[in-house]
mmCIF file of C-alpha atoms in Angstrom:
data_model
loop_
_atom_site.group_PDB
_atom_site.id
_atom_site.type_symbol
_atom_site.label_atom_id
_atom_site.label_comp_id
_atom_site.label_asym_id
_atom_site.label_seq_id
_atom_site.Cartn_x
_atom_site.Cartn_y
_atom_site.Cartn_z
ATOM 1 C CA MET A 1 -18.995 -42.228 -5.345
ATOM 2 C CA THR A 2 -18.068 -41.420 -8.906
ATOM 3 C CA VAL A 3 -20.172 -43.172 -11.568
ATOM 4 C CA VAL A 4 -18.252 -43.552 -14.819
ATOM 5 C CA ASP A 5 -20.037 -44.747 -18.011
ATOM 6 C CA VAL A 6 -17.466 -46.284 -20.169
ATOM 7 C CA HIS A 7 -19.769 -47.549 -23.005
ATOM 8 C CA THR A 8 -21.629 -44.600 -24.356
ATOM 9 C CA HIS A 9 -21.634 -42.932 -27.814
ATOM 10 C CA MET A 10 -21.397 -39.606 -29.478
ATOM 11 C CA ILE A 11 -20.867 -38.232 -32.941
ATOM 12 C CA PRO A 12 -19.060 -34.910 -33.238
ATOM 13 C CA PRO A 13 -21.062 -32.334 -35.021
ATOM 14 C CA SER A 14 -17.788 -31.433 -37.057
ATOM 15 C CA LEU A 15 -18.007 -34.926 -38.637
ATOM 16 C CA VAL A 16 -21.485 -34.296 -39.857
ATOM 17 C CA GLU A 17 -20.723 -30.839 -41.007
ATOM 18 C CA THR A 18 -17.622 -32.053 -42.899
ATOM 19 C CA ILE A 19 -19.759 -34.556 -44.769
ATOM 20 C CA ALA A 20 -22.556 -32.297 -45.277
ATOM 21 C CA GLY A 21 -20.230 -29.602 -46.693
ATOM 22 C CA GLY A 22 -19.075 -31.966 -49.342
ATOM 23 C CA ASP A 23 -15.659 -32.414 -47.722
ATOM 24 C CA GLY A 24 -16.268 -36.074 -46.815
ATOM 25 C CA PRO A 25 -15.237 -39.204 -48.578
ATOM 26 C CA ASP A 26 -17.166 -40.781 -51.487
ATOM 27 C CA GLY A 27 -19.925 -43.148 -50.191
ATOM 28 C CA ILE A 28 -21.054 -41.097 -47.328
ATOM 29 C CA GLY A 29 -23.638 -38.351 -47.370
ATOM 30 C CA VAL A 30 -25.774 -36.366 -45.142
ATOM 31 C CA GLU A 31 -29.716 -35.991 -45.784
ATOM 32 C CA GLU A 32 -32.309 -34.230 -43.530
ATOM 33 C CA GLN A 33 -35.343 -35.989 -42.588
ATOM 34 C CA GLY A 34 -37.832 -34.256 -40.021
ATOM 35 C CA GLY A 35 -35.223 -31.784 -39.390
ATOM 36 C CA ILE A 36 -32.829 -34.314 -38.209
ATOM 37 C CA PRO A 37 -29.682 -35.037 -40.197
ATOM 38 C CA GLN A 38 -28.969 -38.525 -41.244
ATOM 39 C CA LEU A 39 -25.673 -40.207 -42.152
ATOM 40 C CA VAL A 40 -26.287 -41.891 -45.440
ATOM 41 C CA TYR A 41 -24.150 -44.665 -46.769
ATOM 42 C CA ALA A 42 -23.755 -45.879 -50.352
ATOM 43 C CA ASP A 43 -24.670 -49.422 -49.193
ATOM 44 C CA GLY A 44 -28.128 -48.087 -48.195
ATOM 45 C CA ARG A 45 -27.511 -47.864 -44.433
ATOM 46 C CA ARG A 46 -29.125 -44.708 -42.799
ATOM 47 C CA TYR A 47 -28.378 -43.452 -39.241
ATOM 48 C CA PRO A 48 -30.305 -40.401 -37.854
ATOM 49 C CA VAL A 49 -28.116 -38.188 -35.865
ATOM 50 C CA ARG A 50 -30.327 -36.911 -33.071
ATOM 51 C CA PRO A 51 -29.209 -34.067 -30.990
ATOM 52 C CA ILE A 52 -28.139 -36.216 -28.150
ATOM 53 C CA PHE A 53 -25.559 -37.599 -30.222
ATOM 54 C CA GLY A 54 -23.622 -34.284 -30.625
ATOM 55 C CA ASP A 55 -25.244 -31.686 -28.163
ATOM 56 C CA VAL A 56 -23.124 -31.433 -25.121
ATOM 57 C CA ALA A 57 -25.849 -29.725 -23.092
ATOM 58 C CA ALA A 58 -28.300 -32.544 -24.091
ATOM 59 C CA LYS A 59 -25.751 -35.224 -23.224
ATOM 60 C CA LEU A 60 -25.013 -33.717 -19.686
ATOM 61 C CA GLU A 61 -28.909 -33.361 -19.015
ATOM 62 C CA GLN A 62 -29.207 -37.101 -19.867
ATOM 63 C CA MET A 63 -26.005 -37.960 -17.676
ATOM 64 C CA ASP A 64 -27.515 -35.969 -14.651
ATOM 65 C CA GLY A 65 -30.851 -37.756 -15.083
ATOM 66 C CA ASP A 66 -29.049 -41.258 -15.254
ATOM 67 C CA GLY A 67 -26.863 -40.258 -12.260
ATOM 68 C CA ILE A 68 -23.741 -40.419 -14.179
ATOM 69 C CA ASP A 69 -20.749 -38.238 -13.451
ATOM 70 C CA VAL A 70 -18.352 -39.075 -16.293
ATOM 71 C CA SER A 71 -19.064 -40.354 -19.797
ATOM 72 C CA VAL A 72 -16.170 -41.857 -21.849
ATOM 73 C CA VAL A 73 -17.692 -41.410 -25.235
ATOM 74 C CA SER A 74 -16.810 -43.156 -28.524
ATOM 75 C CA LEU A 75 -17.864 -42.885 -31.978
ATOM 76 C CA PRO A 76 -20.750 -45.428 -32.879
ATOM 77 C CA SER A 77 -18.880 -48.440 -34.361
ATOM 78 C CA THR A 78 -21.194 -48.478 -37.282
ATOM 79 C CA HIS A 79 -19.442 -45.077 -38.427
ATOM 80 C CA LEU A 80 -15.903 -46.484 -38.220
ATOM 81 C CA PRO A 81 -14.578 -45.731 -41.763
ATOM 82 C CA TYR A 82 -12.359 -48.975 -42.101
ATOM 83 C CA TRP A 83 -14.045 -49.858 -45.576
ATOM 84 C CA LEU A 84 -12.564 -46.810 -47.235
ATOM 85 C CA ASP A 85 -9.497 -46.136 -48.933
ATOM 86 C CA PRO A 86 -6.690 -45.999 -46.135
ATOM 87 C CA LYS A 87 -5.894 -42.453 -47.032
ATOM 88 C CA GLU A 88 -9.523 -41.341 -46.665
ATOM 89 C CA THR A 89 -9.839 -43.361 -43.513
ATOM 90 C CA ALA A 90 -7.024 -41.521 -41.972
ATOM 91 C CA ARG A 91 -8.383 -38.051 -43.037
ATOM 92 C CA LEU A 92 -11.704 -38.856 -41.471
ATOM 93 C CA CYS A 93 -10.301 -40.317 -38.426
ATOM 94 C CA ARG A 94 -8.447 -36.887 -37.938
ATOM 95 C CA VAL A 95 -11.804 -35.089 -38.229
ATOM 96 C CA ILE A 96 -13.508 -37.519 -35.766
ATOM 97 C CA ASN A 97 -10.666 -37.149 -33.274
ATOM 98 C CA ASP A 98 -10.529 -33.324 -33.421
ATOM 99 C CA GLY A 99 -14.242 -33.404 -32.742
ATOM 100 C CA MET A 100 -13.986 -35.814 -29.908
ATOM 101 C CA SER A 101 -11.484 -33.414 -28.483
ATOM 102 C CA ALA A 102 -13.843 -30.598 -28.857
ATOM 103 C CA LEU A 103 -16.605 -32.516 -27.169
ATOM 104 C CA SER A 104 -14.289 -33.138 -24.184
ATOM 105 C CA ALA A 105 -13.233 -29.543 -24.025
ATOM 106 C CA ALA A 106 -16.872 -28.394 -23.764
ATOM 107 C CA ALA A 107 -17.433 -30.443 -20.444
ATOM 108 C CA PRO A 108 -14.044 -30.946 -18.955
ATOM 109 C CA GLY A 109 -14.085 -33.722 -16.356
ATOM 110 C CA ARG A 110 -17.422 -34.956 -17.416
ATOM 111 C CA ILE A 111 -16.932 -36.019 -20.936
ATOM 112 C CA TYR A 112 -13.772 -37.831 -22.189
ATOM 113 C CA GLY A 113 -13.376 -38.782 -25.847
ATOM 114 C CA MET A 114 -11.878 -41.851 -27.245
ATOM 115 C CA ALA A 115 -9.866 -41.924 -30.291
ATOM 116 C CA SER A 116 -10.593 -43.630 -33.913
ATOM 117 C CA VAL A 117 -7.776 -44.568 -35.939
ATOM 118 C CA PRO A 118 -7.353 -45.973 -39.412
ATOM 119 C CA MET A 119 -6.964 -49.545 -38.693
ATOM 120 C CA ASN A 120 -6.623 -50.383 -42.402
ATOM 121 C CA GLU A 121 -3.281 -48.621 -42.494
ATOM 122 C CA PRO A 122 -1.395 -49.704 -39.262
ATOM 123 C CA ARG A 123 1.532 -47.185 -39.378
ATOM 124 C CA ALA A 124 -0.739 -44.266 -40.146
ATOM 125 C CA ALA A 125 -3.067 -45.502 -37.179
ATOM 126 C CA ALA A 126 0.003 -45.475 -34.914
ATOM 127 C CA GLU A 127 0.747 -41.892 -35.812
ATOM 128 C CA GLU A 128 -2.770 -40.704 -35.296
ATOM 129 C CA LEU A 129 -2.979 -42.554 -31.950
ATOM 130 C CA ARG A 130 0.160 -40.594 -30.984
ATOM 131 C CA ARG A 131 -1.514 -37.381 -32.059
ATOM 132 C CA ALA A 132 -4.811 -38.158 -30.407
ATOM 133 C CA ARG A 133 -3.296 -39.121 -27.083
ATOM 134 C CA ARG A 134 -0.469 -36.506 -26.750
ATOM 135 C CA GLU A 135 -1.943 -33.503 -28.768
ATOM 136 C CA LEU A 136 -5.620 -33.818 -28.290
ATOM 137 C CA GLY A 137 -5.418 -35.553 -24.847
ATOM 138 C CA LEU A 138 -8.214 -38.219 -25.809
ATOM 139 C CA ALA A 139 -8.752 -40.914 -23.150
ATOM 140 C CA GLY A 140 -8.143 -44.004 -25.080
ATOM 141 C CA LEU A 141 -8.752 -45.830 -28.250
ATOM 142 C CA ALA A 142 -12.020 -47.407 -29.609
ATOM 143 C CA ILE A 143 -11.782 -49.892 -32.276
ATOM 144 C CA GLY A 144 -14.197 -52.488 -33.956
ATOM 145 C CA THR A 145 -13.973 -56.165 -33.593
ATOM 146 C CA SER A 146 -12.481 -56.641 -37.089
ATOM 147 C CA VAL A 147 -10.782 -54.487 -39.853
ATOM 148 C CA GLU A 148 -13.270 -55.528 -42.591
ATOM 149 C CA GLU A 149 -11.752 -59.012 -43.440
ATOM 150 C CA ILE A 150 -8.693 -58.711 -41.190
ATOM 151 C CA GLY A 151 -8.941 -60.086 -37.658
ATOM 152 C CA LEU A 152 -7.364 -58.232 -34.682
ATOM 153 C CA ASP A 153 -4.783 -60.794 -34.198
ATOM 154 C CA ALA A 154 -3.126 -60.248 -37.556
ATOM 155 C CA GLU A 155 0.575 -59.563 -37.100
ATOM 156 C CA GLU A 156 0.072 -56.604 -39.514
ATOM 157 C CA LEU A 157 -1.779 -54.707 -36.724
ATOM 158 C CA ASP A 158 1.348 -55.009 -34.396
ATOM 159 C CA PRO A 159 2.431 -51.381 -34.834
ATOM 160 C CA ILE A 160 -0.966 -50.305 -33.515
ATOM 161 C CA TRP A 161 -0.741 -52.404 -30.450
ATOM 162 C CA ARG A 162 3.156 -51.437 -29.780
ATOM 163 C CA THR A 163 2.032 -47.895 -29.830
ATOM 164 C CA ALA A 164 -0.926 -48.400 -27.688
ATOM 165 C CA VAL A 165 1.383 -50.037 -25.045
ATOM 166 C CA GLU A 166 3.902 -47.349 -25.526
ATOM 167 C CA LEU A 167 1.427 -44.621 -24.768
ATOM 168 C CA GLY A 168 -0.481 -46.517 -21.908
ATOM 169 C CA THR A 169 -3.573 -46.508 -24.072
ATOM 170 C CA PRO A 170 -6.746 -48.453 -22.913
ATOM 171 C CA ILE A 171 -8.559 -49.990 -26.009
ATOM 172 C CA PHE A 172 -12.419 -50.202 -26.059
ATOM 173 C CA LEU A 173 -13.361 -53.221 -28.188
ATOM 174 C CA HIS A 174 -16.783 -52.767 -29.672
ATOM 175 C CA PRO A 175 -18.631 -54.937 -32.393
ATOM 176 C CA TYR A 176 -18.041 -53.546 -35.787
ATOM 177 C CA ARG A 177 -20.663 -54.651 -38.304
ATOM 178 C CA SER A 178 -19.701 -58.005 -39.657
ATOM 179 C CA MET A 179 -22.945 -59.564 -38.523
ATOM 180 C CA THR A 180 -25.088 -56.684 -39.312
ATOM 181 C CA LYS A 181 -23.747 -55.948 -42.656
ATOM 182 C CA GLU A 182 -24.610 -59.211 -44.368
ATOM 183 C CA PRO A 183 -26.202 -61.191 -41.486
ATOM 184 C CA PRO A 184 -27.008 -64.929 -41.962
ATOM 185 C CA ALA A 185 -30.726 -65.615 -43.014
ATOM 186 C CA GLU A 186 -31.358 -66.778 -39.377
ATOM 187 C CA LEU A 187 -30.254 -63.463 -37.963
ATOM 188 C CA ALA A 188 -31.831 -61.265 -40.685
ATOM 189 C CA ASP A 189 -34.853 -60.383 -38.618
ATOM 190 C CA PHE A 190 -36.188 -59.753 -35.045
ATOM 191 C CA HIS A 191 -32.978 -57.731 -34.415
ATOM 192 C CA LEU A 192 -31.013 -60.791 -34.078
ATOM 193 C CA SER A 193 -28.154 -59.556 -35.978
ATOM 194 C CA ASN A 194 -27.619 -57.095 -33.038
ATOM 195 C CA VAL A 195 -28.837 -59.296 -30.078
ATOM 196 C CA ILE A 196 -26.929 -62.330 -31.144
ATOM 197 C CA GLY A 197 -24.331 -60.975 -33.726
ATOM 198 C CA ASN A 198 -22.837 -58.187 -31.500
ATOM 199 C CA PRO A 199 -21.937 -60.562 -28.512
ATOM 200 C CA LEU A 200 -20.825 -63.169 -30.961
ATOM 201 C CA GLU A 201 -18.440 -60.481 -32.683
ATOM 202 C CA THR A 202 -16.821 -59.757 -29.582
ATOM 203 C CA PHE A 203 -16.516 -63.288 -28.489
ATOM 204 C CA VAL A 204 -14.718 -64.247 -31.908
ATOM 205 C CA ALA A 205 -12.477 -61.181 -31.755
ATOM 206 C CA ALA A 206 -11.336 -61.989 -28.151
ATOM 207 C CA SER A 207 -10.917 -65.578 -28.769
ATOM 208 C CA ARG A 208 -8.651 -64.817 -31.803
ATOM 209 C CA LEU A 209 -6.491 -62.467 -29.832
ATOM 210 C CA ILE A 210 -5.947 -65.214 -27.165
ATOM 211 C CA LEU A 211 -5.638 -68.289 -29.415
ATOM 212 C CA ALA A 212 -3.367 -66.718 -32.149
ATOM 213 C CA GLY A 213 -0.862 -65.401 -29.650
ATOM 214 C CA ALA A 214 -1.538 -61.681 -30.081
ATOM 215 C CA LEU A 215 -1.651 -61.217 -26.317
ATOM 216 C CA ASP A 216 1.656 -63.163 -26.024
ATOM 217 C CA ARG A 217 3.297 -60.755 -28.407
ATOM 218 C CA HIS A 218 1.919 -57.862 -26.396
ATOM 219 C CA PRO A 219 1.582 -59.062 -22.876
ATOM 220 C CA GLU A 220 0.831 -55.440 -21.641
ATOM 221 C CA LEU A 221 -2.493 -54.997 -23.829
ATOM 222 C CA THR A 222 -5.750 -54.545 -22.225
ATOM 223 C CA PHE A 223 -9.084 -54.583 -23.903
ATOM 224 C CA GLN A 224 -12.146 -53.274 -22.521
ATOM 225 C CA LEU A 225 -15.060 -55.549 -23.984
ATOM 226 C CA ALA A 226 -18.446 -54.238 -24.780
ATOM 227 C CA HIS A 227 -21.688 -55.963 -23.647
ATOM 228 C CA GLY A 228 -20.051 -57.814 -20.830
ATOM 229 C CA GLY A 229 -17.565 -59.457 -22.907
ATOM 230 C CA GLY A 230 -20.242 -60.664 -25.455
ATOM 231 C CA SER A 231 -20.322 -64.505 -25.307
ATOM 232 C CA LEU A 232 -16.782 -64.878 -24.082
ATOM 233 C CA PRO A 233 -17.352 -65.247 -20.268
ATOM 234 C CA TYR A 234 -20.181 -67.690 -20.723
ATOM 235 C CA GLN A 235 -18.397 -69.852 -23.197
ATOM 236 C CA LEU A 236 -14.826 -69.534 -21.837
ATOM 237 C CA GLY A 237 -14.947 -73.046 -20.473
ATOM 238 C CA ARG A 238 -15.777 -74.530 -23.933
ATOM 239 C CA LEU A 239 -12.835 -72.438 -25.424
ATOM 240 C CA ASP A 240 -10.446 -73.685 -22.721
ATOM 241 C CA HIS A 241 -11.603 -77.409 -23.189
ATOM 242 C CA ALA A 242 -10.933 -76.897 -26.933
ATOM 243 C CA TYR A 243 -7.389 -75.612 -26.212
ATOM 244 C CA HIS A 244 -6.482 -78.772 -24.321
ATOM 245 C CA ALA A 245 -8.612 -81.501 -26.249
ATOM 246 C CA VAL A 246 -8.533 -80.387 -29.954
ATOM 247 C CA ALA A 247 -5.359 -80.601 -32.145
ATOM 248 C CA GLY A 248 -4.312 -77.288 -33.276
ATOM 249 C CA ALA A 249 -6.906 -75.267 -31.146
ATOM 250 C CA GLY A 250 -4.180 -73.797 -28.887
ATOM 251 C CA ALA A 251 -1.098 -74.182 -31.068
ATOM 252 C CA ALA A 252 -0.266 -70.573 -31.102
ATOM 253 C CA ALA A 253 -1.148 -69.492 -27.472
ATOM 254 C CA ALA A 254 1.342 -69.758 -24.727
ATOM 255 C CA LYS A 255 -1.138 -70.466 -21.966
ATOM 256 C CA ARG A 256 -4.756 -71.882 -21.741
ATOM 257 C CA PRO A 257 -7.595 -69.211 -22.442
ATOM 258 C CA LEU A 258 -8.526 -68.953 -18.789
ATOM 259 C CA ALA A 259 -5.048 -67.560 -18.029
ATOM 260 C CA TYR A 260 -5.809 -64.439 -20.246
ATOM 261 C CA LEU A 261 -8.624 -62.950 -18.355
ATOM 262 C CA ASP A 262 -6.272 -60.251 -16.950
ATOM 263 C CA HIS A 263 -5.884 -58.806 -20.435
ATOM 264 C CA PHE A 264 -9.770 -57.697 -20.356
ATOM 265 C CA LEU A 265 -12.109 -55.623 -18.863
ATOM 266 C CA PHE A 266 -15.885 -56.308 -19.004
ATOM 267 C CA ASP A 267 -18.567 -53.691 -19.115
ATOM 268 C CA THR A 268 -22.147 -54.131 -17.444
ATOM 269 C CA VAL A 269 -24.252 -53.782 -20.466
ATOM 270 C CA ILE A 270 -25.920 -57.405 -20.134
ATOM 271 C CA PHE A 271 -29.254 -56.237 -18.592
ATOM 272 C CA GLU A 272 -29.719 -59.514 -16.414
ATOM 273 C CA PRO A 273 -28.649 -59.315 -12.795
ATOM 274 C CA ARG A 274 -27.763 -63.037 -12.451
ATOM 275 C CA ALA A 275 -25.592 -62.935 -15.525
ATOM 276 C CA LEU A 276 -23.786 -59.878 -14.013
ATOM 277 C CA GLU A 277 -23.453 -61.797 -10.778
ATOM 278 C CA TYR A 278 -21.825 -64.584 -12.766
ATOM 279 C CA LEU A 279 -19.452 -62.278 -14.490
ATOM 280 C CA ILE A 280 -18.159 -60.915 -11.213
ATOM 281 C CA SER A 281 -17.803 -64.248 -9.729
ATOM 282 C CA LEU A 282 -15.718 -65.312 -12.854
ATOM 283 C CA VAL A 283 -13.424 -62.391 -13.373
ATOM 284 C CA GLY A 284 -13.558 -60.364 -10.122
ATOM 285 C CA ALA A 285 -15.085 -56.918 -9.459
ATOM 286 C CA GLU A 286 -11.911 -55.383 -10.112
ATOM 287 C CA ARG A 287 -12.163 -56.277 -13.904
ATOM 288 C CA VAL A 288 -15.834 -55.102 -14.292
ATOM 289 C CA VAL A 289 -16.640 -51.456 -15.381
ATOM 290 C CA PHE A 290 -19.949 -49.792 -15.621
ATOM 291 C CA GLY A 291 -21.351 -48.976 -19.209
ATOM 292 C CA THR A 292 -24.937 -48.114 -20.501
ATOM 293 C CA ASP A 293 -24.711 -48.011 -24.381
ATOM 294 C CA ARG A 294 -26.564 -44.699 -24.279
ATOM 295 C CA PRO A 295 -28.134 -43.186 -26.281
ATOM 296 C CA PHE A 296 -29.167 -46.258 -28.320
ATOM 297 C CA GLU A 297 -32.502 -48.197 -27.703
ATOM 298 C CA MET A 298 -30.436 -51.138 -26.622
ATOM 299 C CA ALA A 299 -29.056 -49.088 -23.595
ATOM 300 C CA ASP A 300 -28.788 -50.788 -20.308
ATOM 301 C CA LEU A 301 -29.465 -48.466 -17.264
ATOM 302 C CA SER A 302 -29.828 -51.314 -14.747
ATOM 303 C CA GLY A 303 -27.527 -49.696 -12.231
ATOM 304 C CA THR A 304 -29.434 -50.990 -9.265
ATOM 305 C CA ALA A 305 -28.511 -54.533 -10.327
ATOM 306 C CA ILE A 306 -24.997 -53.598 -9.411
ATOM 307 C CA ALA A 307 -25.857 -52.780 -6.034
ATOM 308 C CA LYS A 308 -27.933 -55.824 -5.521
ATOM 309 C CA THR A 309 -25.152 -58.268 -6.770
ATOM 310 C CA ALA A 310 -22.079 -56.677 -5.260
ATOM 311 C CA SER A 311 -20.840 -55.451 -1.883
ATOM 312 C CA ARG A 312 -20.660 -51.701 -1.290
ATOM 313 C CA CYS A 313 -16.816 -51.820 -2.044
ATOM 314 C CA ASP A 314 -17.218 -53.808 -5.117
ATOM 315 C CA ALA A 315 -20.110 -51.694 -6.444
ATOM 316 C CA GLU A 316 -17.789 -48.388 -5.894
ATOM 317 C CA ARG A 317 -14.994 -50.345 -8.041
ATOM 318 C CA ILE A 318 -17.552 -51.278 -10.604
ATOM 319 C CA LEU A 319 -19.427 -48.159 -11.029
ATOM 320 C CA GLY A 320 -16.463 -45.886 -11.254
ATOM 321 C CA ALA A 321 -13.001 -46.588 -9.326
ATOM 322 C CA ASN A 322 -11.960 -49.380 -12.056
ATOM 323 C CA ALA A 323 -12.627 -47.138 -14.948
ATOM 324 C CA LEU A 324 -10.771 -44.104 -13.291
ATOM 325 C CA GLU A 325 -7.768 -46.298 -12.667
ATOM 326 C CA ALA A 326 -7.876 -47.817 -16.115
ATOM 327 C CA LEU A 327 -8.220 -44.648 -17.944
ATOM 328 C CA GLY A 328 -6.110 -42.477 -15.859
ATOM 329 C CA ILE A 329 -8.657 -39.680 -15.910
ATOM 330 C CA GLU A 330 -9.836 -37.185 -13.196
ATOM 331 C CA PRO A 331 -13.781 -36.508 -12.699
ATOM 332 C CA ALA A 332 -14.955 -32.988 -12.465
ATOM 333 C CA VAL A 333 -14.792 -31.619 -9.008
ATOM 334 C CA ALA A 334 -17.596 -32.702 -6.627
ATOM 335 C CA SER A 335 -19.573 -29.522 -6.711
ATOM 336 C CA GLU A 336 -20.045 -29.946 -10.612
ATOM 337 C CA ARG A 337 -21.222 -33.569 -10.254
ATOM 338 C CA VAL A 338 -24.429 -35.057 -9.413
ATOM 339 C CA PRO A 339 -25.019 -35.594 -5.585
ATOM 340 C CA ASP A 340 -25.454 -39.217 -4.630
ATOM 341 C CA ARG A 341 -28.772 -38.398 -3.244
ATOM 342 C CA GLN A 342 -29.970 -37.211 -6.634
ATOM 343 C CA ARG A 343 -28.792 -40.397 -8.457
ATOM 344 C CA SER A 344 -31.649 -42.269 -10.446
ATOM 345 C CA GLY A 345 -31.463 -45.916 -9.654
ATOM 346 C CA LEU A 346 -27.868 -46.003 -8.684
#
C-alpha cells in the first residue's frame, strides 16, 4: 500500500535566501532568533522557518517515522504573496516554484512540489502555471481561498482556471488568511481564528465557486479541499436548502449544490474518526485523500482512524490510490519506500 500525504508544507530554502540576501520584495525580511531564521512581515507577522520546512533529509526522516511514502508539498498559505504588487508577486512565485522543483529533485518519487502563481495577475498566473507544469514538472497548483478581497468565483480569474484545465492541473485549495489577518473579536484568542476561521474560509470559497457559477463555466475543474472540506460537507444540506428556498441564493448556479460534489476532493485532516466516517459516507471513499498538515502543530496523524472507518479497499484508495490518480504521479520504487510493517499507526 502506497501512502500519499497530499496536505503537507515546505518552504524552499532558496526563498529564504533570496529574501535574506536583499532580493526580496519590500515588506518581507528575514531575522534570526535562536539560530532559526524567521520570515518577518511589515504587518508584524513572524514565522520561524524550522529545519523541517526546508531540509529534505529531515522531511524524509519525518515521513519515514509517520509511515508516509510520498509527500505532495505546498508553500504554507500564510506566505502566498497575493498582497504584493502583481509584478513582485510574479517574481516571488518564480523563486518559490524553482525552489519547489529543487526540493522535488532532491527526493524523486517521494517529494512532489505544488506550484504557487500570482493570482492577483491572472494572465501572468496562467503563464507561470504553464512554466511550473511543463518546464519544472510540478505536480499541481496550490492556492488560497481568496485573492485578498477577490473571491475565487470572480470571472477575472477565468484565465487561470482555463489553463489549469488545459494542463490537467489538480488544484489544492487551502485557507489563506482572511480570518487570521484581522479576525473578528470573537475569534481573536484561543486559536479560534485557525480552528474556526480556516474551515470557514474553505466553506465560503467552495460555496461561492458553486453558487456563482464558476464550476458551470469550467466543468472540468477539480479542487482538493483542505481540512476535510472545512465546514462544507457538514453544512451542505443547509446550502442546498437555501438554493431552493431563498430567492437569489442559487440564481447563478445551473444545479443544486449537492450536484457539484464531483468537483471536489476532501482531505482527512479533521481529527475525529466519526467525522471522517460521515465524510466518506457523504462523498464516497473515491473522493477522500489522506493528508496530515505536517509539520504544523495542528497536524493530524490519525491514520489509524481511516482503517477503523473504512474497508481495506477504501483505505487503500484514501491513503494513496486516489491521490496518485488525481495527481498523475509515480511513487518511488518499492525498495526506496517504507515497508508496510514499519508504518507507524497506518
